[in-house]
Tab-separated table of C-alpha atoms in Angstrom:
chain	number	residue	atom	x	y	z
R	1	UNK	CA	52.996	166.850	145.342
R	2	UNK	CA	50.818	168.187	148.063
R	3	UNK	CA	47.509	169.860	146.917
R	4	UNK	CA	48.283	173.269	147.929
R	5	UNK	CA	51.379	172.728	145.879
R	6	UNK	CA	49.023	171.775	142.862
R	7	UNK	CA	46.979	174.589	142.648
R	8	UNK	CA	49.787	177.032	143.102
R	9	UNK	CA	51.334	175.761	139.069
R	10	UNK	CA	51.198	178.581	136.578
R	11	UNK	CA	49.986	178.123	133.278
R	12	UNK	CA	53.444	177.759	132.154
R	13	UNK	CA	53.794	174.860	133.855
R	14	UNK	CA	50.912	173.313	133.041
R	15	UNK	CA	51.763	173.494	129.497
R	16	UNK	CA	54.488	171.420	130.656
R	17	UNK	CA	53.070	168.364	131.820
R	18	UNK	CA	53.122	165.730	128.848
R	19	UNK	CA	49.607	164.626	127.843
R	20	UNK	CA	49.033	161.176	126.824
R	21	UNK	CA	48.429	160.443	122.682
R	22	UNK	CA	46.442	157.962	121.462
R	23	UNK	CA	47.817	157.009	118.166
R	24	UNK	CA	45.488	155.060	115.285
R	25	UNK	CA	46.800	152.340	114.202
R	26	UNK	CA	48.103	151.784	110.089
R	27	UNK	CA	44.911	149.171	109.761
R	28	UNK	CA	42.500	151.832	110.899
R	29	UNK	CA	43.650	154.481	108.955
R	30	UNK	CA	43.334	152.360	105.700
R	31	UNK	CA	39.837	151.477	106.805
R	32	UNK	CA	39.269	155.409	106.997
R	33	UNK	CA	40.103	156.257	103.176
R	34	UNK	CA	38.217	153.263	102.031
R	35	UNK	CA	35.232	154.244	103.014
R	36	UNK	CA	36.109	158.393	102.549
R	37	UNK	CA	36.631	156.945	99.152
R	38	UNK	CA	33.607	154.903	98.509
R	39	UNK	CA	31.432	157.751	99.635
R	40	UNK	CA	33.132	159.890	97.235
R	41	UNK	CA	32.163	157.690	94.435
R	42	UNK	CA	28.648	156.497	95.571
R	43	UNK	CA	28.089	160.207	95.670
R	44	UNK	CA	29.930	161.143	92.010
R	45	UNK	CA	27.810	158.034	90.594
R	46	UNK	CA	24.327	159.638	91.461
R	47	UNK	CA	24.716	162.795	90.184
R	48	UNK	CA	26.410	161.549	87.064
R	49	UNK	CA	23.394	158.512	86.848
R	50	UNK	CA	20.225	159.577	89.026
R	51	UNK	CA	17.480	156.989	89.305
R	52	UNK	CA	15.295	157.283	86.258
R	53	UNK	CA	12.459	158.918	88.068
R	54	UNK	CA	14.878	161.659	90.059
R	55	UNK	CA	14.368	164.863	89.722
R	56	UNK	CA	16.913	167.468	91.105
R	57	UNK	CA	14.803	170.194	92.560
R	58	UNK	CA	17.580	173.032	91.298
R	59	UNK	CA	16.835	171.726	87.965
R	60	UNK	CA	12.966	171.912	88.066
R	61	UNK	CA	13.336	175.818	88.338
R	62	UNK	CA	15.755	176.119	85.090
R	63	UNK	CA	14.714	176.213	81.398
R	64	UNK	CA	15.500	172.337	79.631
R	65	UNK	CA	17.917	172.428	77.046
R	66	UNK	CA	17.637	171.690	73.615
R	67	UNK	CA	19.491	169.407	72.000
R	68	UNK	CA	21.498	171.596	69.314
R	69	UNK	CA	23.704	174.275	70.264
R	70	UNK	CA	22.211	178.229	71.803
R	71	UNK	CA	22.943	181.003	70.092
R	72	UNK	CA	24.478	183.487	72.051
R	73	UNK	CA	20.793	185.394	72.007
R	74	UNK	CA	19.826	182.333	73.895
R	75	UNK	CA	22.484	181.630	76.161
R	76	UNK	CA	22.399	185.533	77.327
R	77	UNK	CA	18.593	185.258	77.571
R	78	UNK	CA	18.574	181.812	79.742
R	79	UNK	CA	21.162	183.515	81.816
R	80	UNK	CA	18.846	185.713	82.862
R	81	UNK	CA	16.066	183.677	83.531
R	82	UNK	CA	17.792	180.882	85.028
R	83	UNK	CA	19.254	184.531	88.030
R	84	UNK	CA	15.753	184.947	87.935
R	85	UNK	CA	14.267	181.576	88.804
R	86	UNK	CA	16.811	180.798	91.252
R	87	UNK	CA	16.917	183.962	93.282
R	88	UNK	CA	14.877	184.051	96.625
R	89	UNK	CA	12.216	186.888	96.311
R	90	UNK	CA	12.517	189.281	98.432
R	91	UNK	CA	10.993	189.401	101.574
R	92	UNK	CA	8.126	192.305	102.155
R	93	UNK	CA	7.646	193.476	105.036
R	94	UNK	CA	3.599	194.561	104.138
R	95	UNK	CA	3.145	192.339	100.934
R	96	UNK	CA	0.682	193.672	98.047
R	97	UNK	CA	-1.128	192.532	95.251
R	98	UNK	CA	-0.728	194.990	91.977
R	99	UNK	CA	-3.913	195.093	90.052
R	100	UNK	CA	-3.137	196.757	86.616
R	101	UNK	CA	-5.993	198.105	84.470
R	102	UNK	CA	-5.429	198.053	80.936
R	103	UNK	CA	-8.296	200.484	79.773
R	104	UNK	CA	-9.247	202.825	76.583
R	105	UNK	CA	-10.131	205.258	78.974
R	106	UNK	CA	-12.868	205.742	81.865
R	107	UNK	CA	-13.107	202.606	84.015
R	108	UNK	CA	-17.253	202.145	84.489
R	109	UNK	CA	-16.309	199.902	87.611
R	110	UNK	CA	-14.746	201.655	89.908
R	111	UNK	CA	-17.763	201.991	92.077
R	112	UNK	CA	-17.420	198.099	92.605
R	113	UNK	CA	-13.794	198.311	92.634
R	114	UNK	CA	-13.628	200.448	95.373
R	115	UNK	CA	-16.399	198.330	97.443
R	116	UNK	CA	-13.875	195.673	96.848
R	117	UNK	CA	-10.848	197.541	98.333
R	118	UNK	CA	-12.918	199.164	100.894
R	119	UNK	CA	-10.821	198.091	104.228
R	120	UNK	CA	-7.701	197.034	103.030
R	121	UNK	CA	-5.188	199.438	102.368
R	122	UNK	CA	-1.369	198.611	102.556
R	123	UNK	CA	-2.367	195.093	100.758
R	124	UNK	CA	-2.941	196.138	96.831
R	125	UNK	CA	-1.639	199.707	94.497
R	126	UNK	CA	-3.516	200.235	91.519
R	127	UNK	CA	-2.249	201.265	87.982
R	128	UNK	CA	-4.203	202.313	84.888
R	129	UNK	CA	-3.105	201.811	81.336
R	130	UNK	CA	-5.579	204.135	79.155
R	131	UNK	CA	-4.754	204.143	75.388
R	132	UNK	CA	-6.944	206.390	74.423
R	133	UNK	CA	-8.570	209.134	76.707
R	134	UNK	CA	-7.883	210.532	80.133
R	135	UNK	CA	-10.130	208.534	82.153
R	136	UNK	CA	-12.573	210.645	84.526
R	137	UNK	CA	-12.451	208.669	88.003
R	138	UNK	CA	-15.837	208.769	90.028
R	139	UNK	CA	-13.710	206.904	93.097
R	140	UNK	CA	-10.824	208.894	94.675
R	141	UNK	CA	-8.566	205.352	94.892
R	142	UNK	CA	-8.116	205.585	90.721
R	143	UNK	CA	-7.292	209.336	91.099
R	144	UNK	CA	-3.535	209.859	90.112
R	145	UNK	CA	-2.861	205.959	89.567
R	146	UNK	CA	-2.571	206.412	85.763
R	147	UNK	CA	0.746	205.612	84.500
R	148	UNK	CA	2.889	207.191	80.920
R	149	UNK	CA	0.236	205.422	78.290
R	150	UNK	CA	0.545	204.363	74.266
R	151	UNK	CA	-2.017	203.475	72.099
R	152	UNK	CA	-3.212	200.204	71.971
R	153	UNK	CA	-4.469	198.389	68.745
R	154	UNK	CA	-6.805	194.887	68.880
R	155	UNK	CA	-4.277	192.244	67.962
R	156	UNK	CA	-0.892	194.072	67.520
R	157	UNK	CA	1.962	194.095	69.908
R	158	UNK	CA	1.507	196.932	71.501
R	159	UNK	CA	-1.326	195.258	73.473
R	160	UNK	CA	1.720	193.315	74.937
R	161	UNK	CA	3.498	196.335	74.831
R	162	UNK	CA	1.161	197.862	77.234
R	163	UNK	CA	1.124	194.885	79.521
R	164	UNK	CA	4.823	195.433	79.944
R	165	UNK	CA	4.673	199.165	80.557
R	166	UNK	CA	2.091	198.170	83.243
R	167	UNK	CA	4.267	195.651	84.930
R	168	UNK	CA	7.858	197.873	84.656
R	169	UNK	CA	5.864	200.763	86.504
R	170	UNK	CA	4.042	198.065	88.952
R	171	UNK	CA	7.929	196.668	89.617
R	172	UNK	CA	9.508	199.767	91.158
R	173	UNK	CA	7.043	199.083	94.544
R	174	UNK	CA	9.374	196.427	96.367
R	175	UNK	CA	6.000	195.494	98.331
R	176	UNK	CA	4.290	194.135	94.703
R	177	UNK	CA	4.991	190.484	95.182
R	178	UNK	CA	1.961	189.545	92.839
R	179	UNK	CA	0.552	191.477	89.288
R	180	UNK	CA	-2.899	190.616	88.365
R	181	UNK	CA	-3.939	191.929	84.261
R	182	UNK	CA	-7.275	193.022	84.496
R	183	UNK	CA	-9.556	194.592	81.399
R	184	UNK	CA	-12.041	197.636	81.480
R	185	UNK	CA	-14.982	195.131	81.169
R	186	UNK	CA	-13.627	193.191	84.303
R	187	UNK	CA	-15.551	192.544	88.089
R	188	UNK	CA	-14.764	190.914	91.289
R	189	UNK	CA	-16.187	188.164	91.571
R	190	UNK	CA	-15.108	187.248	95.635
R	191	UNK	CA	-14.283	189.396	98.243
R	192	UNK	CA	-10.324	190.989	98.783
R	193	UNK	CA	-9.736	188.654	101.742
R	194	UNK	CA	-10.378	185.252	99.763
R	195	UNK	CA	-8.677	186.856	96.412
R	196	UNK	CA	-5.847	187.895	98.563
R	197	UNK	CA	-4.496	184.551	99.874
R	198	UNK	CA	-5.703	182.151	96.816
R	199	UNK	CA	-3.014	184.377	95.146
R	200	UNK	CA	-0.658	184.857	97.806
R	201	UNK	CA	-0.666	181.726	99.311
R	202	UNK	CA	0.822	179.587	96.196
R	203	UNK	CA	3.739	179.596	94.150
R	204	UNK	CA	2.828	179.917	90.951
R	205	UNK	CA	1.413	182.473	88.029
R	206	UNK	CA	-1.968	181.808	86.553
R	207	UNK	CA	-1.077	182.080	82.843
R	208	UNK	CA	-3.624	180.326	80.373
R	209	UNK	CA	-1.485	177.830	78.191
R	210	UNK	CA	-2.935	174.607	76.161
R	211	UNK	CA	-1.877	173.334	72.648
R	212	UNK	CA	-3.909	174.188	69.834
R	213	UNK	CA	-2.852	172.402	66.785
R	214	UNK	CA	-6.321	174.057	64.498
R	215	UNK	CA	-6.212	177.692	62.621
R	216	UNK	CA	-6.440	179.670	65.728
R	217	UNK	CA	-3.690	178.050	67.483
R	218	UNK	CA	-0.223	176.308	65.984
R	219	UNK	CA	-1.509	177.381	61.841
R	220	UNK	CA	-0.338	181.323	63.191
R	221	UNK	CA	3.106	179.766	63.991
R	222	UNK	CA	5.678	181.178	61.451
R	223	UNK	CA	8.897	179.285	60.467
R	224	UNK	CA	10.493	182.533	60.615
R	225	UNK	CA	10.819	182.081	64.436
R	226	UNK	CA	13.138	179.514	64.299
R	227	UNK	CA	15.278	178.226	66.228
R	228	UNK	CA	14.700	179.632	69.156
R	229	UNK	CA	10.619	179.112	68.971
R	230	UNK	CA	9.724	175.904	67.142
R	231	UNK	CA	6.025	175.125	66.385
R	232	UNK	CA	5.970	172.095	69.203
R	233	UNK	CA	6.404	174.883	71.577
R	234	UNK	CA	3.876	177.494	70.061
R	235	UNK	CA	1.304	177.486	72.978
R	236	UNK	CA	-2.091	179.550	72.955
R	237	UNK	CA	-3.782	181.242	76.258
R	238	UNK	CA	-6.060	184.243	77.227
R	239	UNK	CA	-3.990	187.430	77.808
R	240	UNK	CA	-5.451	187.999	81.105
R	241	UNK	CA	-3.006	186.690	83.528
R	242	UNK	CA	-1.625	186.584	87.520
R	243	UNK	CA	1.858	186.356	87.778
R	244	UNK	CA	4.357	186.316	90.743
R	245	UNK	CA	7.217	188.899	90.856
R	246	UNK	CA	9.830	186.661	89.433
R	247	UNK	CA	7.771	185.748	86.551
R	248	UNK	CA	6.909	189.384	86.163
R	249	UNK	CA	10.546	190.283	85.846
R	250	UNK	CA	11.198	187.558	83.016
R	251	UNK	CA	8.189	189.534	81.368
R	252	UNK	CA	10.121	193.121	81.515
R	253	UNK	CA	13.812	191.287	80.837
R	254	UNK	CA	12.963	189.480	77.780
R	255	UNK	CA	13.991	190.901	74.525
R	256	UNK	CA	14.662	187.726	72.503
R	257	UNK	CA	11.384	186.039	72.457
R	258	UNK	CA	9.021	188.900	72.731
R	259	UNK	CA	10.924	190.372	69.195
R	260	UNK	CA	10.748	186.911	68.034
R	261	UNK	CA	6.606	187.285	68.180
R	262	UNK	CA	6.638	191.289	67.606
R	263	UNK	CA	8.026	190.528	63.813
R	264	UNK	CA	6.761	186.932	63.189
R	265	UNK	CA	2.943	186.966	65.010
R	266	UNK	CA	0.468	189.758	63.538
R	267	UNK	CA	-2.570	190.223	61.456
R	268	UNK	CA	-1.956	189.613	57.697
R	269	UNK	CA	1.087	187.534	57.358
R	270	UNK	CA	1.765	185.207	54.553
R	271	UNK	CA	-0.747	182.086	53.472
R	272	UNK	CA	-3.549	184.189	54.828
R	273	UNK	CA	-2.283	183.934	58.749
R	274	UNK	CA	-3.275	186.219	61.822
R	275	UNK	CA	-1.102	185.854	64.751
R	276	UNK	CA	-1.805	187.679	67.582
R	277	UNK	CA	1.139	188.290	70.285
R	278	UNK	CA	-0.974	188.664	73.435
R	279	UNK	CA	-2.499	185.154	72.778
R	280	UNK	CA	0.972	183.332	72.093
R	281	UNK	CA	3.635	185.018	73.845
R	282	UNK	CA	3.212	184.475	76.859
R	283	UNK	CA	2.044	181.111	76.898
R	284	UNK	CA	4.834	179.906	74.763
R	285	UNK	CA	7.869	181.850	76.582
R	286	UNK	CA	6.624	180.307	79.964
R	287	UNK	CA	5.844	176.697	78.581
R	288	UNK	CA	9.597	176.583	77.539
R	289	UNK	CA	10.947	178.646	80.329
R	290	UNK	CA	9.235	177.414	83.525
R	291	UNK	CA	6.452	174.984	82.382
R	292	UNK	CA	6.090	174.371	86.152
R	293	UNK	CA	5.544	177.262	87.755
R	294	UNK	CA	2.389	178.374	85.781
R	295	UNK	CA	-1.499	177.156	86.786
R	296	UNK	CA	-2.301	176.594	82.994
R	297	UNK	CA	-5.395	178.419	83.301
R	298	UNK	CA	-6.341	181.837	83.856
R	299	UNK	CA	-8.568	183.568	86.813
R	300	UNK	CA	-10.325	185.592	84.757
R	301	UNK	CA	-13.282	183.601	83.408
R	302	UNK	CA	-14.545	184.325	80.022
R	303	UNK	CA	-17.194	182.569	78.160
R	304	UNK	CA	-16.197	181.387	74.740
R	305	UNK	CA	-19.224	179.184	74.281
R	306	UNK	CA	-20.811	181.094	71.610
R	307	UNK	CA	-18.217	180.520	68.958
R	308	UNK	CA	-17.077	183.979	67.750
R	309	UNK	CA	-14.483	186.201	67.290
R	310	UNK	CA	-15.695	187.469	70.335
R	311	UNK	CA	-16.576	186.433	74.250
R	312	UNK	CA	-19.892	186.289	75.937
R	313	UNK	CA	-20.935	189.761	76.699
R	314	UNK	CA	-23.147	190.513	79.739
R	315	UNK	CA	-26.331	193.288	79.735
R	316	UNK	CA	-27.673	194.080	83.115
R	317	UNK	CA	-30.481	191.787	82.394
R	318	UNK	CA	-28.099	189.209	82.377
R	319	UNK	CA	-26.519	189.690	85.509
R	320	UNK	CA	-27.877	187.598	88.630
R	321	UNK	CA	-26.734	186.247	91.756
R	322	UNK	CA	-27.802	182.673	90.198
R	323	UNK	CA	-25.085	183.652	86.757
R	324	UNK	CA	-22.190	184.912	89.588
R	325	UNK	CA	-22.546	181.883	91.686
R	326	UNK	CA	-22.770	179.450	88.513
R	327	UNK	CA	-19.218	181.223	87.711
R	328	UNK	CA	-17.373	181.463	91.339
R	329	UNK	CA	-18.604	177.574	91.289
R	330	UNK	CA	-16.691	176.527	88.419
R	331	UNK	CA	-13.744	174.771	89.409
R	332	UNK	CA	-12.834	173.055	86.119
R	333	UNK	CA	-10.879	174.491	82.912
R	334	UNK	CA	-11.708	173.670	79.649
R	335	UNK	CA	-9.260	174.458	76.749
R	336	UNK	CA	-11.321	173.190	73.186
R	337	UNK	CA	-8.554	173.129	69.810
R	338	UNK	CA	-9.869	175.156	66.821
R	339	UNK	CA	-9.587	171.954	64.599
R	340	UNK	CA	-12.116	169.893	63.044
R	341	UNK	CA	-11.856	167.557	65.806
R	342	UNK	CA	-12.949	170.096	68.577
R	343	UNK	CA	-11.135	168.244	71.198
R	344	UNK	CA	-12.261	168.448	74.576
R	345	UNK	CA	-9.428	168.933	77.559
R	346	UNK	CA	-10.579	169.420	81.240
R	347	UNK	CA	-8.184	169.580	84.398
R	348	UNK	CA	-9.511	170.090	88.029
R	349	UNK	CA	-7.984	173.862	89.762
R	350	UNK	CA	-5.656	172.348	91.941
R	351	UNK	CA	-4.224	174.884	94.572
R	352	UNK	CA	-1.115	173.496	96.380
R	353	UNK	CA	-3.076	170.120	95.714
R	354	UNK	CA	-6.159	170.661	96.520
R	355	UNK	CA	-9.098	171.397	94.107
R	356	UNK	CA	-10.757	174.998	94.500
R	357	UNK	CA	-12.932	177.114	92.589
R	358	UNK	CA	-10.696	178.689	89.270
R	359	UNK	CA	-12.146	181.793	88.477
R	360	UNK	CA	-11.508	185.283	91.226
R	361	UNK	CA	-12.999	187.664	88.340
R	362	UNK	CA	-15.092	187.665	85.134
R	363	UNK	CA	-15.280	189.720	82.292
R	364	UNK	CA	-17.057	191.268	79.836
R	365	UNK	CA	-19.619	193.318	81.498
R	366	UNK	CA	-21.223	196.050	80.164
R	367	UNK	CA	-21.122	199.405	82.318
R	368	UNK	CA	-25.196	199.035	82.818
R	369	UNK	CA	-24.652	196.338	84.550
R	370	UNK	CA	-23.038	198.160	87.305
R	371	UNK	CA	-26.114	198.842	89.319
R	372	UNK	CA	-26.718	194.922	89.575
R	373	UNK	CA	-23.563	194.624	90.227
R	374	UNK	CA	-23.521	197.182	93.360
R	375	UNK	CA	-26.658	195.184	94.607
R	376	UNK	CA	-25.415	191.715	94.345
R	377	UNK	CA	-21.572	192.398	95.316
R	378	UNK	CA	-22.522	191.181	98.954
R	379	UNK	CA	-24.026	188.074	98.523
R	380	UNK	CA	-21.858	186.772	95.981
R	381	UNK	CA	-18.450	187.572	97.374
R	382	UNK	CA	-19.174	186.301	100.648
R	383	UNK	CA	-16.512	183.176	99.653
């Protein structure tokens, strides 16, 4: 064929001209499902028997199972958590920090507040819980940021009650990725920038959690909450916490666990026992729900060393740069059980691995302090 002929074939005939087939031969082939088949197996045999010290990372983010049979309260609870856990949060275009105030009424910070904010809008929203009284706002960034309030009552449920309320109304902003729990009586103690990425740049909550086996801790447990709480997962904590969205919506979808402690954990239940739900909840529902993904330590510091029903409170004599730097130094947390024994646990603030100071604020101040407070804020936020 000459080559002017060649180009001249339609497609047609192209089609037409027989190709040349390479066939595999019958010893090949049979090479080809051995192996397809001994992958298939080597594959089937690892999931069914990992290495003792494998850990699937799918199954780090769901709740372990015990070793009777759920109740259907369970199942449809673990469900939920286990959507939670496992779906990707969303991505924010401007991401914010929610910092809810749970208050009896006025706020005496919001001078210092308002110094801390100063110069970063779009990056936090602010909601006040006030049980008791209208607050009057001296700082036009608290004005209108109240939310539908209860009364709240020192060691009942409605203190957790009110924590939810704050994080349902902080959940409708898309932009909230992370919900910090902060008290009338509670400062700053660095500046928004540094605040801002020690909680956005981790994945995890900072939820206070230790094992307490003395009067104040595991003696509140009540058999009553069995089975879905036994007492060797009663955990104790402080109430002030920092939690990431997902965790945050576990906190709003639970029903079993937090009716579990709103009948079986309050003042004046049998043997003599007061069991206080914002101390327990909490810790408990996230050490057996995602043990992982909480810091064990909260970033509010309070100062327990004086052995009473109560924290460390601070007068404005008290309040120097040389107390604020002692506290934004710490970088150790200390968890002491309520028995005879007093035991002693410390663990380093590790964030993503590396050890940092623990505490971002303090609390309890008294409102004189505020003039201190004012004076000092520069100095001792400068990290």
């Amino acid at each position: 064929m000459k080559l002017h002929q060649f180009w001249q074939l339609g497609i047609k005939d192209m089609k037409a001209v027989p190709l040349p087939r390479q066939r595999t031969s019958p010893k090949r082939r049979v090479w080809i499902l051995v192996i397809a088949a001994f992958i298939a197996i080597a594959i089937a045999w690892a999931y069914l028997y990992p290495p003792p010290h494998y850990k699937s990372p799918m199954r780090d983010w769901l709740p372990a199972e015990p070793a009777r049979e759920l109740t259907d309260e369970e199942r449809a609870s673990r469900v939920v958590f286990r959507q939670i856990l496992t779906t990707p949060p969303v991505q924010s275009r401007s991401s914010k920090i929610a910092f809810m105030f749970l208050t009896p009424g006025t706020l005496p910070f919001e001078r210092l507040w308002e110094k801390f904010f100063e110069g970063h809008d779009g990056k936090y929203t602010i909601y006040v819980h006030a049980s008791r009284e209208k607050p009057e706002h001296v700082s036009p960034i608290f004005i209108g940021r109240e939310i539908h309030s209860e009364k709240v009552t020192w060691g009942q449920i409605s203190m957790v009650d009110a924590e939810r309320r704050l994080l349902a109304n902080a959940l409708q902003d898309i932009d909230n990725q992370h919900f910090v729990l902060l008290s009338d009586s509670c400062v700053p103690l660095h500046n928004f920038g540094y605040v801002y990425d020690y909680l956005m740049g981790i994945n995890l909550s900072f939820i206070d959690c230790f094992y307490d086996p003395g009067p104040h801790g595991n003696f509140r447990y009540s058999q009553n909450m069995l089975p879905e709480v036994t007492e060797s997962d009663f955990r104790k904590g402080s109430q002030w916490f920092s939690v990431k969205r997902q965790h945050a919506l576990m906190i709003v979808a639970d029903s079993l666990y937090y009716t579990k402690f709103k009948i079986h954990c309050r003042p004046g239940m049998e043997d003599g026992r007061n069991c206080y739900a914002d101390e327990h909840y909490l810790p408990t529902l996230f050490h057996m729900m995602d043990p992982d993904g909480i810091a064990n330590w909260s970033v509010t510091h309070v100062d327990w060393s004086e052995g009473k029903w109560h924290p460390k409170a601070y007068r404005a004599q008290d309040v120097t740069f040389e107390l604020l730097k002692n506290i934004t130094s710490i970088d150790m947390s200390y968890h002491v059980t309520s028995d005879s024994q007093k035991v002693v646990t410390e663990n380093p603030c590790l964030w993503n691995g590396a050890k940092r100071p623990c505490y971002l604020f303090a609390r309890k101040f008294y409102p004189e302090s505020i003039n201190n407070l004012m004076t000092l804020f520069s100095n001792y936020t400068l990290v």
